[in-house]
Coordinates of C-alpha atoms in Angstrom, one line a residue:
M27 CA -30.1 18.3 6.8
N28 CA -26.3 17.7 6.7
K29 CA -24.8 17.2 3.0
K30 CA -23.6 14.1 2.5
V31 CA -19.7 12.7 1.2
A32 CA -18.8 9.7 -0.5
F33 CA -15.2 8.4 -1.4
Y34 CA -13.7 5.7 -3.3
T35 CA -10.0 4.8 -3.4
L36 CA -7.9 3.4 -6.0
G37 CA -4.5 2.2 -5.4
C38 CA -2.2 2.3 -2.6
K39 CA -2.4 1.9 1.2
L40 CA -0.7 5.6 0.8
N41 CA -4.2 6.8 -1.0
F42 CA -6.4 5.1 1.8
S43 CA -4.3 6.8 4.5
E44 CA -4.9 10.3 2.5
T45 CA -8.9 9.7 1.4
S46 CA -9.2 8.7 5.6
T47 CA -7.8 12.3 6.2
I48 CA -9.6 14.3 3.6
A49 CA -12.8 12.5 5.0
R50 CA -11.9 13.9 8.5
S51 CA -11.7 17.4 6.9
F52 CA -15.6 16.9 5.7
E53 CA -16.7 16.2 8.9
K54 CA -15.2 19.0 10.4
E55 CA -17.5 21.1 7.7
D56 CA -20.4 19.1 8.9
F57 CA -20.6 16.9 6.3
E58 CA -22.1 13.3 6.6
R59 CA -19.9 10.4 5.4
V60 CA -22.0 7.6 3.4
D61 CA -21.0 4.5 1.6
F62 CA -19.9 5.2 -2.1
S63 CA -23.1 2.8 -2.9
Q64 CA -25.4 5.0 -1.1
K65 CA -26.6 8.5 -2.4
A66 CA -24.4 11.7 -1.7
D67 CA -24.0 15.1 -2.7
I68 CA -20.4 14.5 -3.6
Y69 CA -18.4 11.7 -4.5
V70 CA -14.7 12.0 -4.5
I71 CA -13.0 9.5 -6.2
N72 CA -8.8 9.4 -5.4
T73 CA -6.9 8.1 -8.3
C74 CA -3.8 6.0 -9.0
S75 CA -1.7 6.0 -12.0
V76 CA 0.1 2.6 -11.0
T77 CA -1.9 0.3 -13.3
E78 CA -3.3 0.7 -16.8
N79 CA -6.4 -0.9 -15.1
A80 CA -6.6 2.0 -12.5
D81 CA -6.9 4.2 -15.5
K82 CA -9.8 2.6 -17.1
R83 CA -11.5 1.9 -13.7
F84 CA -11.8 5.6 -13.2
K85 CA -14.9 5.9 -15.7
T86 CA -16.8 3.2 -14.2
I87 CA -16.8 4.5 -10.7
V88 CA -17.9 7.9 -12.4
K89 CA -20.6 6.0 -13.9
Q90 CA -21.6 4.4 -11.0
A91 CA -21.7 7.8 -8.8
Q92 CA -23.7 9.6 -11.5
K93 CA -26.0 6.5 -11.2
N94 CA -26.5 6.9 -7.6
N95 CA -27.3 10.4 -7.8
P96 CA -27.6 12.4 -11.4
E97 CA -27.0 15.3 -9.8
A98 CA -24.2 14.8 -7.5
F99 CA -21.0 16.7 -7.7
V100 CA -18.1 14.2 -8.5
A101 CA -14.5 15.2 -7.6
A102 CA -11.1 13.4 -8.9
I103 CA -8.1 13.7 -6.6
G104 CA -4.6 11.8 -6.6
C105 CA -2.1 10.7 -8.7
Y106 CA -4.1 10.4 -12.1
A107 CA -5.1 13.9 -11.4
Q108 CA -2.1 15.1 -11.2
L109 CA -0.7 13.4 -14.0
K110 CA -3.7 13.6 -16.4
P111 CA -6.1 16.2 -15.4
E112 CA -7.6 17.4 -18.4
E113 CA -8.3 13.8 -19.2
L114 CA -10.2 13.2 -16.2
A115 CA -11.8 16.7 -16.6
A116 CA -13.1 15.5 -19.9
V117 CA -14.7 12.3 -18.7
D118 CA -18.7 12.9 -18.7
G119 CA -19.7 13.8 -14.9
V120 CA -16.4 15.0 -13.4
D121 CA -17.1 18.6 -11.9
L122 CA -13.6 19.1 -10.3
V123 CA -10.1 17.7 -10.5
L124 CA -7.5 18.4 -7.9
G125 CA -3.5 17.8 -8.1
A126 CA -1.0 16.9 -5.7
T127 CA -0.8 20.0 -3.8
E128 CA -4.4 20.9 -4.1
K129 CA -6.3 17.6 -2.4
F130 CA -6.1 18.2 0.9
K131 CA -8.0 21.8 0.4
L132 CA -10.6 19.9 -1.3
T133 CA -13.4 21.4 1.3
D134 CA -11.9 24.9 -0.1
Y135 CA -13.5 24.4 -3.7
L136 CA -16.9 23.4 -2.6
N137 CA -18.7 26.8 -2.0
D138 CA -20.5 26.0 -5.3
L139 CA -21.9 22.3 -5.9
S140 CA -23.7 23.0 -8.8
K141 CA -22.5 20.8 -12.0
N142 CA -20.1 21.9 -14.3
D143 CA -20.5 21.3 -18.4
K144 CA -17.0 20.2 -18.0
G145 CA -14.5 19.6 -15.0
E146 CA -12.8 22.5 -13.6
V147 CA -8.8 22.0 -13.1
H148 CA -6.7 23.0 -10.3
S149 CA -3.4 20.9 -10.7
C150 CA 0.1 22.5 -9.8
E151 CA 3.5 22.1 -11.6
I152 CA 4.7 19.1 -9.6
E153 CA 7.9 21.0 -8.5
D154 CA 5.3 23.1 -6.1
A155 CA 4.6 19.5 -4.2
D156 CA 7.3 19.9 -1.9
F157 CA 5.4 20.4 1.5
Y158 CA 4.3 17.3 3.6
V159 CA 0.9 16.7 4.7
G160 CA 0.7 14.0 7.4
S161 CA -2.1 11.3 7.3
Y162 CA -3.7 8.1 8.8
A163 CA -6.5 5.8 7.9
I164 CA -8.9 4.0 10.4
G165 CA -12.3 3.3 11.0
D166 CA -13.6 0.2 9.3
R167 CA -10.4 -1.6 9.7
T168 CA -8.8 -3.2 12.7
R169 CA -5.3 -1.6 11.5
A170 CA -4.6 1.8 10.7
F171 CA -2.5 2.9 7.7
L172 CA -0.1 5.9 9.2
K173 CA 1.7 7.5 6.5
V174 CA 5.1 8.8 7.3
Q175 CA 6.7 9.7 3.9
D176 CA 5.6 11.0 0.5
G177 CA 7.2 11.5 -2.9
C178 CA 10.3 9.7 -4.6
D179 CA 13.8 11.0 -5.5
Y180 CA 14.7 7.8 -7.6
K181 CA 14.3 7.6 -11.3
C182 CA 13.4 4.3 -11.8
T183 CA 12.5 4.1 -15.8
Y184 CA 8.8 2.8 -15.9
C185 CA 7.3 4.6 -13.0
T186 CA 5.3 7.9 -12.7
I187 CA 5.1 8.2 -9.1
P188 CA 8.0 11.2 -8.8
L189 CA 5.8 13.0 -11.5
A190 CA 2.5 12.3 -9.4
R191 CA 3.7 12.9 -5.8
G192 CA 6.8 15.1 -6.3
I193 CA 10.2 15.1 -4.2
S194 CA 10.8 12.7 -1.3
R195 CA 9.9 14.3 2.0
S196 CA 8.9 13.1 5.2
D197 CA 6.7 14.0 8.6
T198 CA 8.6 15.3 11.5
L199 CA 9.1 12.2 14.3
E200 CA 7.2 14.5 16.5
N201 CA 4.0 14.4 14.2
V202 CA 4.2 11.0 13.2
L203 CA 4.5 9.8 17.0
H204 CA 1.4 12.3 17.9
N205 CA -0.6 10.5 15.0
A206 CA 0.2 7.0 16.4
R207 CA -0.9 8.1 20.1
E208 CA -4.2 9.0 18.3
I209 CA -4.4 5.7 16.9
A210 CA -3.7 3.8 20.0
S211 CA -6.3 6.2 21.7
K212 CA -8.9 4.4 19.2
D213 CA -8.3 1.1 20.3
I214 CA -6.8 0.0 16.7
K215 CA -4.2 -2.7 17.5
E216 CA -1.9 -2.7 14.3
I217 CA -0.3 0.3 12.6
V218 CA 1.3 -0.5 9.0
L219 CA 3.5 2.1 8.2
T220 CA 3.1 3.6 4.6
G221 CA 4.5 6.2 2.4
V222 CA 6.0 5.9 -1.2
N223 CA 9.7 5.4 -0.2
I224 CA 9.4 4.8 3.7
G225 CA 13.3 3.6 4.0
D226 CA 14.1 7.3 2.8
Y227 CA 12.5 8.5 5.6
G228 CA 13.8 11.5 7.4
K229 CA 14.8 13.4 4.0
G230 CA 12.7 16.8 3.6
E231 CA 12.0 16.5 7.6
F232 CA 12.6 20.2 7.7
G233 CA 11.4 21.2 4.3
N234 CA 14.4 20.7 2.5
K235 CA 17.1 17.8 2.2
K236 CA 18.4 18.4 5.5
H237 CA 17.0 15.8 8.4
E238 CA 17.7 15.0 11.8
H239 CA 16.1 11.5 11.8
T240 CA 16.5 8.1 9.9
F241 CA 14.0 5.0 9.2
L242 CA 15.9 3.5 12.1
D243 CA 15.2 6.3 14.5
L244 CA 11.7 6.4 13.4
V245 CA 11.2 2.2 14.0
K246 CA 12.8 2.9 17.7
A247 CA 10.7 5.7 18.3
L248 CA 7.3 4.1 17.3
D249 CA 8.3 1.0 19.0
T250 CA 7.8 2.7 22.3
V251 CA 4.6 4.4 22.0
E252 CA 2.1 2.5 24.4
G253 CA -1.2 0.8 23.3
I254 CA -0.2 -0.3 19.9
H255 CA 0.2 -3.9 20.0
R256 CA 1.7 -4.4 16.2
L257 CA 3.7 -2.3 13.9
R258 CA 4.4 -3.4 10.3
I259 CA 6.5 -2.3 7.9
S260 CA 4.7 -2.1 4.4
S261 CA 7.1 -2.2 1.6
I262 CA 10.6 -1.0 1.8
E263 CA 13.6 -0.9 -1.3
P264 CA 16.0 -3.5 -0.5
N265 CA 18.8 -1.0 -0.4
L266 CA 17.2 1.0 2.1
L267 CA 16.9 -2.0 4.2
K268 CA 19.5 -1.9 6.5
N269 CA 20.6 -4.8 9.0
E270 CA 20.3 -2.6 11.9
T271 CA 16.6 -2.3 11.1
I272 CA 16.3 -5.9 10.5
D273 CA 18.2 -6.8 14.1
F274 CA 16.1 -4.3 15.8
V275 CA 12.6 -5.8 14.2
A276 CA 14.1 -9.3 15.2
E277 CA 14.2 -8.4 18.9
S278 CA 11.2 -6.2 19.0
T279 CA 7.9 -6.8 20.6
A280 CA 5.7 -4.6 18.8
F281 CA 7.5 -4.8 15.3
V282 CA 6.4 -7.9 13.7
P283 CA 8.2 -10.3 11.3
H284 CA 6.7 -9.4 8.0
F285 CA 8.6 -7.4 5.2
H286 CA 7.4 -6.3 2.0
I287 CA 10.4 -5.9 -0.4
P288 CA 10.1 -4.8 -4.1
L289 CA 12.3 -6.8 -6.5
Q290 CA 11.0 -5.8 -9.9
S291 CA 13.0 -8.3 -11.9
G292 CA 15.4 -11.4 -11.1
S293 CA 17.6 -10.4 -14.1
D294 CA 20.6 -7.9 -13.4
E295 CA 20.4 -7.0 -16.8
I296 CA 16.6 -5.6 -16.7
L297 CA 17.3 -4.1 -13.3
K298 CA 19.9 -1.6 -14.7
Q299 CA 17.5 -1.0 -17.6
M300 CA 14.8 -0.3 -14.7
R301 CA 17.5 2.3 -13.1
R302 CA 16.8 0.1 -9.8
R303 CA 19.6 1.1 -7.0
Y304 CA 20.4 -2.7 -6.2
L305 CA 21.3 -6.0 -8.1
T306 CA 20.4 -9.3 -7.3
N307 CA 23.0 -10.3 -5.0
L308 CA 21.9 -7.4 -2.5
Y309 CA 18.2 -8.7 -2.8
V310 CA 19.3 -12.2 -2.0
D311 CA 21.6 -10.7 1.1
R312 CA 18.6 -9.0 2.5
V313 CA 16.4 -12.5 2.4
K314 CA 19.2 -14.2 3.9
R315 CA 19.5 -11.6 6.8
I316 CA 16.0 -11.7 7.8
K317 CA 16.0 -15.4 7.7
E318 CA 18.6 -15.8 9.9
T319 CA 17.2 -13.4 12.6
M320 CA 13.8 -14.3 11.8
P321 CA 13.0 -18.0 10.4
H322 CA 9.5 -17.6 10.7
A323 CA 9.4 -14.2 8.9
C324 CA 7.1 -13.7 6.0
I325 CA 8.7 -11.9 2.9
G326 CA 6.5 -10.5 0.1
V327 CA 8.1 -9.6 -3.4
D328 CA 6.9 -7.0 -5.9
V329 CA 7.9 -8.1 -9.6
I330 CA 7.1 -6.5 -12.9
V331 CA 6.6 -9.0 -16.1
G332 CA 7.1 -7.6 -19.6
F333 CA 9.3 -4.9 -19.3
P334 CA 10.8 -3.6 -22.6
G335 CA 13.3 -5.9 -24.1
E336 CA 12.9 -8.8 -21.4
T337 CA 13.4 -11.7 -23.3
D338 CA 12.3 -15.4 -22.5
E339 CA 15.7 -15.9 -21.0
H340 CA 15.5 -12.8 -18.8
F341 CA 12.1 -13.8 -17.4
L342 CA 13.2 -17.5 -17.0
E343 CA 16.0 -15.7 -14.9
T344 CA 13.7 -13.9 -12.9
Y345 CA 10.9 -17.0 -12.4
H346 CA 14.1 -19.3 -11.0
F347 CA 15.5 -16.5 -9.1
L348 CA 12.4 -16.4 -7.3
N349 CA 11.6 -20.1 -7.2
E350 CA 14.7 -20.5 -5.2
L351 CA 14.6 -17.7 -2.9
D352 CA 13.0 -18.4 0.4
I353 CA 10.1 -15.9 0.3
S354 CA 6.4 -16.1 1.1
Y355 CA 4.3 -14.6 -1.5
L356 CA 4.5 -12.4 -4.6
H357 CA 2.6 -9.0 -6.0
V358 CA 2.9 -9.5 -9.7
F359 CA 2.6 -6.4 -12.1
T360 CA 2.0 -6.7 -15.9
Y361 CA 4.4 -3.9 -17.2
S362 CA 2.2 -0.9 -19.0
E363 CA 3.6 1.7 -21.0
R364 CA 3.3 5.3 -19.1
D365 CA 3.5 8.5 -20.7
N366 CA 6.8 11.0 -20.2
T367 CA 8.7 7.6 -18.8
L368 CA 11.8 6.6 -20.3
A369 CA 10.8 3.0 -20.4
A370 CA 7.8 3.9 -23.0
E371 CA 10.5 5.2 -25.4
M372 CA 12.8 2.1 -25.3
G373 CA 12.3 -0.2 -28.1
S374 CA 11.8 -4.0 -27.9
P375 CA 8.1 -3.8 -26.1
V376 CA 7.0 -7.6 -25.1
P377 CA 3.7 -8.6 -26.7
K378 CA 0.6 -8.2 -24.7
N379 CA 0.1 -11.8 -24.9
I380 CA 3.0 -13.0 -23.6
R381 CA 3.2 -10.3 -20.9
S382 CA -0.1 -12.0 -19.6
K383 CA 1.3 -15.2 -19.9
R384 CA 4.5 -14.4 -17.8
S385 CA 2.3 -12.7 -15.3
K386 CA 0.1 -15.8 -15.1
M387 CA 3.2 -18.3 -14.5
L388 CA 4.4 -16.0 -11.6
R389 CA 0.9 -15.9 -9.9
G390 CA 0.9 -19.7 -9.7
L391 CA 4.6 -19.4 -8.3
S392 CA 3.2 -16.9 -5.8
V393 CA 0.4 -19.8 -4.5
K394 CA 2.7 -22.2 -4.5
K395 CA 5.2 -20.2 -2.4
R396 CA 2.2 -18.9 -0.1
R397 CA 0.9 -22.7 0.4
A398 CA 4.5 -23.6 1.2
F399 CA 5.1 -21.0 3.6
Y400 CA 1.8 -21.8 5.5
E401 CA 2.6 -25.1 5.5
S402 CA 6.0 -24.2 7.4
Q403 CA 4.0 -22.5 10.2
L404 CA 1.4 -25.6 10.9
G405 CA 2.0 -26.4 14.4
S406 CA 3.5 -23.1 15.6
E407 CA 1.9 -21.1 18.1
R408 CA 1.1 -17.5 16.8
T409 CA -1.1 -14.5 17.9
V410 CA -3.8 -13.6 15.4
L411 CA -5.5 -10.1 15.1
F412 CA -9.3 -10.9 14.2
E413 CA -10.7 -8.6 11.3
G414 CA -13.9 -6.8 11.5
E415 CA -16.2 -8.5 8.1
N416 CA -18.3 -11.4 8.0
K417 CA -17.4 -13.4 5.0
S418 CA -19.6 -15.9 4.1
G419 CA -19.9 -17.1 7.8
Y420 CA -16.6 -17.0 8.6
I421 CA -14.2 -14.2 10.3
H422 CA -10.6 -14.0 9.2
G423 CA -7.6 -12.7 10.8
F424 CA -3.7 -12.3 10.3
T425 CA -1.0 -13.7 12.4
E426 CA 2.0 -11.5 13.1
N427 CA 4.0 -13.4 10.5
Y428 CA 1.0 -12.8 8.2
V429 CA -0.4 -16.2 7.9
K430 CA -4.3 -15.6 6.8
V431 CA -6.8 -17.6 9.2
K432 CA -10.3 -18.2 9.3
A433 CA -12.9 -19.5 11.7
P434 CA -16.8 -19.6 12.1
W435 CA -18.2 -16.1 12.1
N436 CA -18.2 -14.9 15.8
P437 CA -18.6 -10.9 16.6
D438 CA -17.2 -11.1 19.7
L439 CA -13.3 -11.9 18.3
V440 CA -13.7 -8.5 16.1
N441 CA -10.5 -6.6 16.7
T442 CA -8.9 -8.9 19.6
L443 CA -5.8 -10.6 19.7
H444 CA -5.5 -14.2 20.5
K445 CA -3.0 -17.0 21.0
V446 CA -3.6 -19.7 18.4
T447 CA -2.0 -22.9 17.6
L448 CA -1.8 -23.3 13.4
S449 CA -3.3 -26.7 12.6
S450 CA -4.3 -27.5 8.9
I451 CA -4.6 -25.7 5.9
D452 CA -8.5 -25.5 4.1
E453 CA -9.5 -25.9 0.6
D454 CA -9.6 -22.2 0.0
G455 CA -5.9 -22.2 1.3
L456 CA -6.6 -20.4 4.2
V457 CA -5.7 -21.7 7.7
R458 CA -7.5 -23.2 10.6
F459 CA -6.2 -23.3 14.1
E460 CA -6.9 -24.1 17.8
F461 CA -7.0 -21.6 20.4
V462 CA -4.7 -21.8 23.4
P463 CA -6.3 -22.2 26.6
D464 CA -6.1 -18.7 28.4
N465 CA -5.0 -16.8 25.2
I466 CA -7.0 -13.5 25.1
M467 CA -4.4 -10.9 25.0
A468 CA -6.2 -7.6 24.1

């Protein structure tokens, strides 16, 4: 009987792509992958350190694994495992903790699957995380997350990612294209480019700071890969999103008109405290450029509330800035203190209840923004890629510009592209549509 392994991923698209790659290394060792809710011999938890909540969830997930099989071997990998290995090792039921450089060698540590009294730790000094491991996630999705870059050289005062993932480094263009072709051969219709700071692509391509290629080179090369119908840029820093990239996406048939651009604050004073590499005027300029070249483009925004020293005036500056900006939705993060960051040592912390209130206000604004964007798209003809899950009798899908649609469940639609006319917004906020005759594309 093959041994069984189950995975649980916390956090970002990058973590999902790495979990998938690690899972494939288990398959090569003749392990059978099962769902995390099932009985397995090994449970692997890929951790995240970005939010306080992710830290707390880890213990709950370990308990779930133990409930499924009290004798199972439990391994923790990922960002939180790099930052706080001893803390994770001390959690009851955890047998192995692997840091940033060791996680891709997980199968090498599994000669003995007997339970340990205390978790065994193998974590490196983060300076040693200077090599690149390419990865991508496929399987249960109609899209693939393709990792093109890892690590970050920025020094934002609130962020632990450089401590958890090391310096900025990139995959070679040749390997990215190889992975993209491999994904295309599996009938995956959409690739989402992912990394920690993907606009920095190219840096570290040769294991040092030298590089031959830029993010624009990457985008142009991927646009030529046959068999991929859609390419989506996940999240890109405003200072690294150049006019040439925006203009190329506007003309491309494969790259879709959807950008996710971190802002973090609409107050220049707070942006300086955060050590971000732009001010609000540059952000406005990026949004305008996108909307001039692609009026129907979807623009998502990351924003942090409750940063140390954020007064009511600073927050209202952010609120009004976002309210007036032609954007489509927000990802709102409530600031939480992180060890070994400059922000954690700053004075004037914002009380938790005020952080929560501000977060709620921005989430309300996001609902309003998304609704207005969806309304602006009604009557237009778009292409939908349908997903594979039956959600309460409905199938969902996304247009190229990230409008979420719904229709009664039909398994024949899964992983197919169809031309539709967007017709109305349902009470749950999703969009209904009419099929355009002879609409099947792939």
